[in-house]
Amino acid sequence: MANQGRITLTIAGFLLLALLHHEVLGKFDDKKSMTLNGVVTSVEWKNPHAHLMMNVRSATGVVNWAIELESTNDLERSGWTRESAKPGDAVRVDGIAARDGSPQVWARSVVLTSTGKKILDVRPATPPVVKQSQPTPLWPDGKPRLGPPPGGTGYWAYPSAVSLVQQGTSVPMDANGLLRNIGDVDKVAPFQRWARDLYELRQRNFLRDDPMFLYCIPPGGPRQYQLPYGLQFVEDRNFQRIFVLIGSGNRNFRMINTDGRALTGQLAGDADNPLYYGRSVGKWEADTFVIQSAGFNEKFWFSNGGLPHTERLRMTERLSRPDFDTLKYEVNIDDPGAYTKPWSSGWTLRWVAGEELPIYFCVENRP
Amino acid sequence: MNVSYRLLLAAALICSPLLAKSLSAQNGAPAAGRERRAVPPKPIEHFSDGTVNLGISSQERGLWLPLDRTDLGRRSTLAPVDTIPFQPWAKALYDDRQIHELEPHTRCKASGVSRQFQTPYGVDIVQMPDLNRIYIFDVGGPHTFRIIYMDGRPHPKDLRPSFYGHSVGRWEGDTLVVETVGYSEDFWLDRTGLPHTEKLRTVERFTRTDFNLMKYEVLIDDPNVYSRPWSGGFNFRWSSNIELFEYVCQDNNTAPVLMMKGDEPIVLQKPFVP
């Protein structure tokens, strides 16, 4: 029974993951439900979120409303295309209204008035079933392959945790790291006072100030392992570097040097310039790939949920692949600028076999 | 020329404009240029499967940059403008872009083809034979990568248009031939504003003619914009002893706000504002 309960919880977690990518509640108020009837004027089939523009007639005249939908990746995965709603279609939209009173709605359902058919809804993505039967793929020297087997295809996604939380602690939160109970703030990490208060402020604002979403800032730090479109490793053993291909941001990448260099910067030297992805060097310790990173700037959120960090952040990540379908991720956070002591967090990701890393560009719908 | 000599020379040049003048007068050419002629290019390397190495090698790291910064100028493009078979509307748009320059790249859109090879920061071409893929990593732009599938797969149906579309490649001798469809219209083909539509198909040919030079040719086929397919291209030069570095266009980019009419407040109802 205990097992069954855990499975149900896990599935509920994945449902959330599939349904919310950016903190919708930062912009929309789930206590303000509304229904709109109108005519589609245009379709914006672009990431991060697709939109229908729609004319709605009222006593005071016609207003053009923006109807915000899920990402095009999720809509397409559920069988919808940019032709699924066309200008001129009469639709009924049920959703929640913008907090600031502007004419925009987060759609919970879109129905074609003419047929009564529901369109543009998103089926929750089903995580792949973990098969314990397949062994970890290996390089000829016996080290685990972090990416696909030779000639294979796949990537890592469906993280089992969506935000940094110090090890040994359980804190309920949604898919974007928004706490279910704001009273849990102090459980999340060994914050210094200012960092705790900033974290709480970001939480109380429903994460609406997230620069990754607002300005398409890269998901540096552990965050690249928390996002819905996953990541991939390209191990360029010929030239001693590993690339992390990131399914979020703007189809970003991060380079980890494995050539034994010091953690001081690129060949030409840029050690003084703080970066979004920092500088990373990695090496194998038995079957675990250990990455040391430093040189981060402070202009991004390094985790879902808005945990702060400073330029003093040093990060040790440990990657292992206990079986074909599982990537184990552990991270140690050492940031004396924001936390009272070094602390650790970790989770697993699942192998999505036979599929390409989704194509996702945050900048798509920007002007 | 070793690094310390370069530094010395640079210091001398900075300290004494007169000395600099006399140096170049003596040599008849910049010292660096003479040095380049004196050293024969390194041999091109091949991987164990026989494919030519288009990227970094055991000999040195580097990035590919446009051969000549004048290639980046307003007046130059993939081909002389008067030889490009524009449809009239497309020529009018191209001309308009020369005056009202609102290049998507300046607003941190991903570069697209062939624009990705025209940034001043370069690209790294990474071949992964055992994955049947080649990756191109952009420095300029929003820190983006591009995939070229080398396993003979066809283009899928129902591609959602994107900045790099769907690229499949093959080798013709030592030339990498890449065919791409599924482009979005959210970028300019080149720095000067060549237009295209989602009908665009490109065939790019990459030939490393010597260690330091890549010949880049591209066939542009877009029946919505050009009256016939046409070819253009330019050369890349190998810039040695640098490697991929982090450049993130979004870092300090205020263009999106400027594009939304200066001081006017951003209207939240517009879909592109999150």
XYZ file of C-alpha atoms in Angstrom, chain A residues 182-314:
133
model
C 4.723 29.657 2.493
C 5.554 28.685 6.073
C 7.964 26.096 4.663
C 10.471 28.727 3.512
C 13.004 27.943 6.222
C 12.980 24.223 5.459
C 14.174 24.653 1.868
C 17.818 25.579 2.424
C 20.201 26.971 5.056
C 19.566 30.523 3.908
C 21.288 33.590 5.217
C 18.681 36.087 6.354
C 18.717 38.273 3.248
C 18.549 35.260 0.959
C 15.682 33.797 2.934
C 13.738 37.032 2.684
C 14.421 37.364 -1.030
C 13.300 33.774 -1.585
C 10.124 34.447 0.360
C 9.475 37.629 -1.607
C 9.861 35.783 -4.905
C 7.510 33.105 -3.622
C 4.942 35.622 -2.430
C 5.052 37.168 -5.911
C 4.191 33.765 -7.399
C 7.633 33.720 -9.079
C 6.479 36.367 -11.535
C 9.909 38.069 -11.567
C 11.653 34.985 -12.927
C 14.194 36.357 -15.439
C 14.256 33.081 -17.359
C 10.665 33.648 -18.288
C 10.613 37.440 -18.467
C 13.776 37.971 -20.510
C 14.684 34.493 -21.785
C 17.751 34.434 -19.535
C 19.556 31.060 -19.619
C 18.780 28.384 -17.022
C 22.223 28.220 -15.438
C 23.173 26.081 -12.454
C 21.099 23.082 -11.337
C 18.044 24.576 -13.003
C 18.917 23.071 -16.391
C 18.176 19.678 -14.794
C 14.742 20.784 -13.510
C 12.976 21.910 -16.654
C 10.311 20.136 -18.673
C 12.135 19.784 -21.996
C 15.080 17.937 -20.623
C 18.715 17.865 -21.640
C 21.260 15.791 -23.456
C 24.964 15.079 -23.087
C 27.373 15.056 -25.997
C 30.656 13.528 -24.915
C 33.319 14.796 -27.291
C 36.005 12.424 -26.085
C 38.266 13.272 -29.022
C 38.820 16.716 -27.628
C 38.127 16.214 -23.953
C 34.954 18.152 -23.403
C 31.349 17.342 -22.689
C 28.489 19.480 -23.901
C 25.195 19.713 -22.085
C 22.471 20.455 -24.614
C 19.575 22.147 -22.890
C 15.961 21.742 -24.008
C 14.948 25.020 -22.398
C 16.197 28.577 -22.642
C 17.081 29.155 -26.281
C 18.306 25.712 -27.274
C 21.310 26.508 -25.085
C 24.457 24.570 -24.373
C 27.040 24.405 -21.632
C 30.604 23.152 -22.032
C 32.420 21.077 -19.408
C 36.144 20.722 -20.002
C 37.666 17.378 -19.134
C 41.215 18.161 -20.249
C 42.552 18.704 -16.760
C 42.659 22.477 -16.948
C 42.180 24.609 -13.859
C 38.865 26.274 -13.183
C 40.079 29.658 -14.353
C 38.411 30.355 -17.645
C 38.641 29.768 -21.338
C 41.794 29.366 -23.368
C 42.051 33.071 -23.981
C 41.319 33.759 -20.338
C 38.127 35.356 -19.094
C 38.207 34.341 -15.469
C 37.020 37.721 -14.252
C 33.834 37.706 -16.261
C 30.947 36.106 -14.366
C 28.777 33.907 -16.568
C 25.318 32.339 -16.693
C 26.687 28.836 -17.074
C 29.851 29.548 -15.125
C 33.040 27.651 -15.886
C 33.030 23.912 -15.509
C 35.658 21.216 -15.368
C 34.846 17.558 -14.932
C 36.487 14.248 -14.238
C 35.446 10.680 -13.581
C 35.631 9.274 -10.064
C 34.938 5.563 -10.571
C 31.521 5.532 -12.309
C 30.553 9.035 -11.274
C 31.244 12.106 -13.374
C 32.122 14.961 -11.046
C 31.788 18.541 -12.281
C 33.228 21.547 -10.482
C 31.802 24.911 -11.479
C 32.410 28.494 -10.468
C 32.346 31.922 -12.072
C 28.601 32.463 -12.081
C 26.895 35.813 -12.415
C 23.889 36.764 -10.282
C 21.530 37.634 -13.082
C 19.602 34.385 -13.205
C 17.681 32.114 -10.837
C 19.790 29.018 -10.418
C 16.804 26.916 -9.366
C 13.083 26.824 -9.975
C 11.334 28.480 -7.068
C 13.675 31.488 -6.963
C 16.451 30.454 -4.565
C 19.101 33.190 -4.600
C 22.820 32.766 -5.199
C 25.819 35.077 -5.475
C 28.987 35.271 -7.541
C 30.696 33.287 -4.791
C 28.703 30.194 -5.747
C 30.768 27.061 -6.265
